[in-house]
mmCIF file of C-alpha atoms and ligand atoms in Angstrom:
data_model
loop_
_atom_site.group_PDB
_atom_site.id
_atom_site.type_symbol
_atom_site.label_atom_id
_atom_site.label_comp_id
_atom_site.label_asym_id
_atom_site.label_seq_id
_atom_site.Cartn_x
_atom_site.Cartn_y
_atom_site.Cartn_z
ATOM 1 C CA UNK A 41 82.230 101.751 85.412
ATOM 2 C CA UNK A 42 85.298 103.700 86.318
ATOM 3 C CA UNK A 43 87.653 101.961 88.659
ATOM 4 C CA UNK A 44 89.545 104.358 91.216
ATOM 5 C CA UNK A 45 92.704 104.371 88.838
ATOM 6 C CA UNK A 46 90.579 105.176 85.377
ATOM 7 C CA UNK A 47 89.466 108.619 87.603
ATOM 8 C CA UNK A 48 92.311 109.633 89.036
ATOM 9 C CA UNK A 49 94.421 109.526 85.380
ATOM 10 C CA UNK A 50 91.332 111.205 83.765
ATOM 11 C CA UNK A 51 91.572 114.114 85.943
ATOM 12 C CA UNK A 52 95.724 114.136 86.234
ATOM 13 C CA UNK A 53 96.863 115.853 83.549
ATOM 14 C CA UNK A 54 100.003 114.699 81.466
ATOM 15 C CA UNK A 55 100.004 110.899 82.960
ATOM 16 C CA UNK A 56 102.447 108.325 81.600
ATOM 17 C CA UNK A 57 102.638 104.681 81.736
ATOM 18 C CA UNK A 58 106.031 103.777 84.052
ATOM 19 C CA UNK A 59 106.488 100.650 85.000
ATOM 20 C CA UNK A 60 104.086 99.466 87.054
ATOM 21 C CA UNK A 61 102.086 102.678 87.862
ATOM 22 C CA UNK A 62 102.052 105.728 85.920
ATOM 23 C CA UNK A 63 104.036 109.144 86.871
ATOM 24 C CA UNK A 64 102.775 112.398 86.035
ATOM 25 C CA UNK A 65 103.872 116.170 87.042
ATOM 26 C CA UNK A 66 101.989 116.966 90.825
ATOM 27 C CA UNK A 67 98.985 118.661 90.282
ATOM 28 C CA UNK A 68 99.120 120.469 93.636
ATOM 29 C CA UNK A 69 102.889 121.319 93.843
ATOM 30 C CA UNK A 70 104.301 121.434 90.103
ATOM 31 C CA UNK A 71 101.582 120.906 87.793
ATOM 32 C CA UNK A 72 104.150 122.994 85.113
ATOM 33 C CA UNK A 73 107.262 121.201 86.109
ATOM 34 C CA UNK A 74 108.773 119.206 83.589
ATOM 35 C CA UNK A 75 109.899 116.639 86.145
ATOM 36 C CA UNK A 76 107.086 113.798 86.695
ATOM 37 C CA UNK A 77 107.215 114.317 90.769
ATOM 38 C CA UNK A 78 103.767 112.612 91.384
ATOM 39 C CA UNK A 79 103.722 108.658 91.525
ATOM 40 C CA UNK A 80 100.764 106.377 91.013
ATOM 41 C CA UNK A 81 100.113 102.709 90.932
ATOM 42 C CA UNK A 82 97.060 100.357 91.409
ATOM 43 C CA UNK A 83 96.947 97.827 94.737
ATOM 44 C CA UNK A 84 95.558 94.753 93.678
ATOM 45 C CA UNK A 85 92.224 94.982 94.807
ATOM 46 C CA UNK A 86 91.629 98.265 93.253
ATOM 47 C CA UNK A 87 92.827 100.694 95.301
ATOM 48 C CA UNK A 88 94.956 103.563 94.184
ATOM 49 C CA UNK A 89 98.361 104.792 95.452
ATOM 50 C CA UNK A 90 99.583 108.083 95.001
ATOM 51 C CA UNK A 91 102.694 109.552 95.812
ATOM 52 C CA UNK A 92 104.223 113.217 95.328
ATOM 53 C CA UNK A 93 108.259 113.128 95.736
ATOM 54 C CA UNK A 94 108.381 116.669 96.457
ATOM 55 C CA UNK A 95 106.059 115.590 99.342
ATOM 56 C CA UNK A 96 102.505 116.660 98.965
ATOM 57 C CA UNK A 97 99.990 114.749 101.240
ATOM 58 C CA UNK A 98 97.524 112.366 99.427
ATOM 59 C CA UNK A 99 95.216 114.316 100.706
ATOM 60 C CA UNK A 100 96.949 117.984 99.183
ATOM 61 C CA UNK A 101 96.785 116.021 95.262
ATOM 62 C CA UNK A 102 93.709 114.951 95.984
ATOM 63 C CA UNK A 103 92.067 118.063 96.549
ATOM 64 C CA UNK A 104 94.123 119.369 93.508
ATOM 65 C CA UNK A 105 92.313 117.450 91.187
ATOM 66 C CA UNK A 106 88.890 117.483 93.062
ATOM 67 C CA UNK A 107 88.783 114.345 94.699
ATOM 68 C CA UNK A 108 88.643 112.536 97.901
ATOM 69 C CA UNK A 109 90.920 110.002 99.959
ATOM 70 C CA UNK A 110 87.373 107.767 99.245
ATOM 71 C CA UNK A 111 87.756 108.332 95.590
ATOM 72 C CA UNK A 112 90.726 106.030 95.829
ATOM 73 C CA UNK A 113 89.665 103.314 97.865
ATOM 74 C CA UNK A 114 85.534 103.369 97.607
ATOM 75 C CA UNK A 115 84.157 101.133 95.265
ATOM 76 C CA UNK A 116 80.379 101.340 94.944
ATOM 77 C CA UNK A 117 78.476 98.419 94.850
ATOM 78 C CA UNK A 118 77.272 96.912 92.052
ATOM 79 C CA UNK A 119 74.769 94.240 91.020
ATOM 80 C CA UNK A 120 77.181 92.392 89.343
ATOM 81 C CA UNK A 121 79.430 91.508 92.430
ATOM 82 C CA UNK A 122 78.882 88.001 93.481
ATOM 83 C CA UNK A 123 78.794 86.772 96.896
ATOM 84 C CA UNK A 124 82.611 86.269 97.113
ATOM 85 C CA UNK A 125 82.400 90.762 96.400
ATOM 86 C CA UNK A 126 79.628 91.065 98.782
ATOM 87 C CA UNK A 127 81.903 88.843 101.772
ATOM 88 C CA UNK A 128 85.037 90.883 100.858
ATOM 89 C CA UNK A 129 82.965 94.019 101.414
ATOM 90 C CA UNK A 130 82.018 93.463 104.823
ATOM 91 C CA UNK A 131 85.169 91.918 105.723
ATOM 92 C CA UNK A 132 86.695 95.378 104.839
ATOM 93 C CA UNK A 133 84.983 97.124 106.948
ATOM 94 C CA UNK A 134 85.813 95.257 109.828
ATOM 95 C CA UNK A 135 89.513 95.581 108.844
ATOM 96 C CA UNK A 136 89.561 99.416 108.607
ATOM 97 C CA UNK A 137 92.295 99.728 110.956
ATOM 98 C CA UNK A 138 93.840 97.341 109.282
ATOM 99 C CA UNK A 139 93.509 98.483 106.057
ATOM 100 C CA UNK A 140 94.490 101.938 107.301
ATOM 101 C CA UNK A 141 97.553 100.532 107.981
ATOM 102 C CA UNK A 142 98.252 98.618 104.459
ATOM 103 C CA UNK A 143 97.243 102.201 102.862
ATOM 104 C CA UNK A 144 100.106 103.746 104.815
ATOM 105 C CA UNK A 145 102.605 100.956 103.881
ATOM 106 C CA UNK A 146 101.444 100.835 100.321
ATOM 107 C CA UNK A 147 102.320 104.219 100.108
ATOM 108 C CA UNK A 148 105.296 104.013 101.773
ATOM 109 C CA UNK A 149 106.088 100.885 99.478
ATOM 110 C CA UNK A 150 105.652 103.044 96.780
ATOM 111 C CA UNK A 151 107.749 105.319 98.019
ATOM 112 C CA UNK A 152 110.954 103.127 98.371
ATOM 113 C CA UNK A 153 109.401 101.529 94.890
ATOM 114 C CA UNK A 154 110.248 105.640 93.188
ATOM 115 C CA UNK A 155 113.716 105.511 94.909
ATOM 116 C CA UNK A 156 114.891 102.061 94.256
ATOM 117 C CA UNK A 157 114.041 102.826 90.150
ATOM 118 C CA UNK A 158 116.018 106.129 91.161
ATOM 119 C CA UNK A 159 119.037 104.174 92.660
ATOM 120 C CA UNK A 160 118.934 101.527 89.705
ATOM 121 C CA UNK A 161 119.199 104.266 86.933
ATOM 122 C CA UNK A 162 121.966 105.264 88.703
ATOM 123 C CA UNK A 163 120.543 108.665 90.081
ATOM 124 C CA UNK A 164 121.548 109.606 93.770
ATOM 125 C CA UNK A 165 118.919 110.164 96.170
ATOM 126 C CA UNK A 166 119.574 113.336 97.933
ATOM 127 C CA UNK A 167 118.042 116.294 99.732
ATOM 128 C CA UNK A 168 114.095 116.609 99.800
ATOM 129 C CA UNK A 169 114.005 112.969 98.372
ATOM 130 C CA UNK A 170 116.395 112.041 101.142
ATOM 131 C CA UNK A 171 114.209 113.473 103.980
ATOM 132 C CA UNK A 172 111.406 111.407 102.227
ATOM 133 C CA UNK A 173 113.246 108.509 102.365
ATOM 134 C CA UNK A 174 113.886 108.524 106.221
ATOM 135 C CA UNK A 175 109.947 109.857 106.974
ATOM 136 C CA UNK A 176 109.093 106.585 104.689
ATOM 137 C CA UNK A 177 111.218 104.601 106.676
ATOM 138 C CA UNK A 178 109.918 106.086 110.004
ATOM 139 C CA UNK A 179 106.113 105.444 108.869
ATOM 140 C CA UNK A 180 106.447 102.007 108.000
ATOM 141 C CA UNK A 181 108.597 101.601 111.779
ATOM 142 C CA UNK A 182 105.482 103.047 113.642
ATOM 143 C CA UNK A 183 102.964 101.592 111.505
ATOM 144 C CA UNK A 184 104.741 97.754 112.220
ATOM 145 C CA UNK A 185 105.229 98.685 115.510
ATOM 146 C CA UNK A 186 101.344 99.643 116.369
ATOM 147 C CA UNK A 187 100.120 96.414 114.253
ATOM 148 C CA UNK A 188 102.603 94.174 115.911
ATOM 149 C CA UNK A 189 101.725 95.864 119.402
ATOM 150 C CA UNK A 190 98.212 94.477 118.464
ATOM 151 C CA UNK A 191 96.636 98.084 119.659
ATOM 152 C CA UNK A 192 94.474 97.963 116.257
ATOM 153 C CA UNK A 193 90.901 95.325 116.094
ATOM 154 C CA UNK A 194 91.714 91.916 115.799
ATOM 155 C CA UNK A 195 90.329 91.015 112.167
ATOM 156 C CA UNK A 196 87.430 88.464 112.435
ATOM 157 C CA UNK A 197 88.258 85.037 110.705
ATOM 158 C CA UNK A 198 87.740 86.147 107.222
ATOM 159 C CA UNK A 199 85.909 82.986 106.317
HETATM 160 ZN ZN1 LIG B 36 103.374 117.592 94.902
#
């Protein structure tokens, strides 16, 4: 079966292996641009992270390449999952605010991930990549500040 990642880099066009993800050019902003603007990397448990530098929405690549935010988190599933699968399953859902919020700071994560390899190969972060810096750095504020302020569900004891 095809895990999140395997779909998304089957329907992204000119993917390459970097570092721990892949980078490719955006499919909904630059699909001809020689410059590899569109990050992605695999959580692991599965999920997939995407990232456009020139600052397309998930959503906006998504749609590019004819797929949905579920595509990248959904898992079907499948009679081979144990019990241990089965637990984690329904622990998930009652952690979707939760997990809502780890989407938004894995993708923020991966945002500061694309800059830091900028900054170490010696490449100055400037202008739109700038501006993406600061939003990333606003995100991950709110999204700290709203778990920490507890206003998302309590997760259940995940035992
Ligand atoms: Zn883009």
């Amino acid at each position: 079966m095809n895990t999140p990642i395997d779909l998304v880099l089957q329907r992204v066009p000119g993917a390459k292996k970097a570092g721990a993800g892949w980078r490719a050019p955006c499919p909904s902003c630059g699909a001809d641009s020689k410059s590899a603007k569109l990050a992605m990397s695999e959580s692991a448990d599965g999920r997939v992270l995407l990232h456009c530098f020139a600052g397309c929405a998930a959503g906006a690549v998504l749609n590019a390449i004819g797929l949905t935010l579920g595509d990248l988190f959904d898992r079907p599933a499948t009679a081979q999952d144990g019990p241990t699968e089965r637990r984690h399953r329904r622990v998930d859902l009652e952690l979707a605010d939760v997990r809502a919020a780890a989407a938004v700071l894995d993708l923020e994560a991966c945002v500061l991930q694309v800059a830091a390899e900028h900054l170490i190969d010696g490449n100055p972060i400037i202008g739109e990549d700038r501006e993406r810096l600061a939003l990333a750095a606003t995100r991950i504020d709110s999204t700290l500040a709203r778990l920490r302020a507890g206003q998302m569900r309590r997760p259940k004891a995940a035992a």
